[in-house]
């Protein structure tokens, strides 16, 4: 099993930045890729970005491309999501997830964190 713990959420004004962290522990060698999602109240879960654990290949949703950057620090078993130019519509709970192999869908993950809240005020 792999445990995922997110941190770094908070409140920020529109135009500001936040960096979220997702620390992985346990059988981290089993992780193929890490992902970030968000979910706002009353809305569906939205995929944001993914990164492969070994090669560092990245993939972004169009909605955040150019504003959000996913990265990882293998030595710290941590994945980051740098969020710039934040908008009020970015307000949501943010979650990281882990996949143990390449999947057809980004929603086919094996591990899930508890989430961190981000609030962007106008």
Short mmCIF file of N, CA, C and O in Angstrom, two decimals, residues 2-6 35-39 45-46 93-98 106-107 109-115:
data_model
loop_
_atom_site.label_atom_id
_atom_site.label_comp_id
_atom_site.label_asym_id
_atom_site.label_seq_id
_atom_site.Cartn_x
_atom_site.Cartn_y
_atom_site.Cartn_z
N UNK A 2 0.30 2.28 -0.54
CA UNK A 2 0.96 3.59 -0.56
C UNK A 2 0.03 4.60 0.11
O UNK A 2 -1.17 4.64 -0.18
N UNK A 3 0.59 5.39 0.99
CA UNK A 3 -0.17 6.44 1.65
C UNK A 3 0.22 7.78 1.02
O UNK A 3 1.40 8.05 0.80
N UNK A 4 -0.79 8.60 0.76
CA UNK A 4 -0.58 9.92 0.16
C UNK A 4 -1.12 10.99 1.08
O UNK A 4 -2.27 10.89 1.55
N UNK A 5 -0.31 12.01 1.33
CA UNK A 5 -0.73 13.10 2.20
C UNK A 5 -0.47 14.42 1.50
O UNK A 5 0.69 14.76 1.21
N UNK A 6 -1.54 15.15 1.25
CA UNK A 6 -1.42 16.45 0.60
C UNK A 6 -1.25 17.56 1.63
O UNK A 6 -1.72 17.45 2.78
N UNK A 35 -0.88 11.78 -9.93
CA UNK A 35 -1.82 12.70 -10.55
C UNK A 35 -2.35 13.70 -9.53
O UNK A 35 -2.36 13.43 -8.34
N UNK A 36 -2.84 14.82 -10.05
CA UNK A 36 -3.57 15.78 -9.23
C UNK A 36 -4.98 15.95 -9.81
O UNK A 36 -5.16 16.04 -11.03
N UNK A 37 -5.94 15.98 -8.90
CA UNK A 37 -7.34 16.22 -9.24
C UNK A 37 -7.86 17.34 -8.34
O UNK A 37 -7.23 17.70 -7.35
N UNK A 38 -9.01 17.83 -8.67
CA UNK A 38 -9.71 18.75 -7.77
C UNK A 38 -11.21 18.50 -7.89
O UNK A 38 -11.69 17.96 -8.89
N UNK A 39 -11.89 18.90 -6.85
CA UNK A 39 -13.34 18.78 -6.85
C UNK A 39 -13.93 19.94 -6.08
O UNK A 39 -13.63 20.14 -4.90
N UNK A 45 -15.39 15.49 -10.14
CA UNK A 45 -13.95 15.47 -9.97
C UNK A 45 -13.28 15.81 -11.30
O UNK A 45 -13.65 15.27 -12.33
N UNK A 46 -12.29 16.67 -11.25
CA UNK A 46 -11.62 17.14 -12.45
C UNK A 46 -10.14 16.76 -12.42
O UNK A 46 -9.43 17.06 -11.46
N UNK A 93 -11.34 21.44 -3.43
CA UNK A 93 -10.48 20.52 -2.69
C UNK A 93 -9.57 19.85 -3.71
O UNK A 93 -10.03 19.37 -4.74
N UNK A 94 -8.29 19.81 -3.40
CA UNK A 94 -7.30 19.25 -4.32
C UNK A 94 -6.78 17.94 -3.75
O UNK A 94 -6.44 17.85 -2.57
N UNK A 95 -6.69 16.95 -4.62
CA UNK A 95 -6.28 15.61 -4.22
C UNK A 95 -5.16 15.10 -5.12
O UNK A 95 -5.13 15.41 -6.31
N UNK A 96 -4.29 14.30 -4.53
CA UNK A 96 -3.33 13.59 -5.36
C UNK A 96 -3.72 12.11 -5.39
O UNK A 96 -4.40 11.62 -4.48
N UNK A 97 -3.28 11.45 -6.44
CA UNK A 97 -3.59 10.04 -6.64
C UNK A 97 -2.39 9.35 -7.24
O UNK A 97 -1.53 9.98 -7.86
N UNK A 98 -2.33 8.04 -7.07
CA UNK A 98 -1.23 7.27 -7.61
C UNK A 98 -1.70 6.10 -8.45
O UNK A 98 -2.71 5.47 -8.12
N UNK A 106 -7.19 8.40 -16.81
CA UNK A 106 -6.55 9.04 -15.66
C UNK A 106 -7.33 8.81 -14.38
O UNK A 106 -6.82 8.98 -13.29
N UNK A 107 -8.60 8.40 -14.53
CA UNK A 107 -9.44 8.16 -13.36
C UNK A 107 -9.26 6.75 -12.80
O UNK A 107 -9.91 6.38 -11.83
N UNK A 109 -7.05 5.11 -10.81
CA UNK A 109 -5.94 5.23 -9.89
C UNK A 109 -6.07 4.18 -8.79
O UNK A 109 -7.14 3.65 -8.53
N UNK A 110 -4.94 3.92 -8.14
CA UNK A 110 -4.90 2.89 -7.11
C UNK A 110 -4.83 3.48 -5.70
O UNK A 110 -5.22 2.83 -4.74
N UNK A 111 -4.31 4.68 -5.59
CA UNK A 111 -4.15 5.31 -4.28
C UNK A 111 -4.71 6.73 -4.35
O UNK A 111 -4.67 7.38 -5.39
N UNK A 112 -5.18 7.20 -3.18
CA UNK A 112 -5.88 8.48 -3.13
C UNK A 112 -5.56 9.16 -1.82
O UNK A 112 -5.55 8.51 -0.77
N UNK A 113 -5.30 10.45 -1.87
CA UNK A 113 -5.01 11.19 -0.65
C UNK A 113 -6.26 11.76 -0.01
O UNK A 113 -7.36 11.59 -0.52
N UNK A 114 -6.08 12.46 1.09
CA UNK A 114 -7.23 12.98 1.83
C UNK A 114 -7.64 14.37 1.38
O UNK A 114 -8.72 14.85 1.75
N UNK A 115 -6.79 15.03 0.61
CA UNK A 115 -7.14 16.31 0.03
C UNK A 115 -6.66 17.50 0.83
O UNK A 115 -6.39 17.41 2.04
#
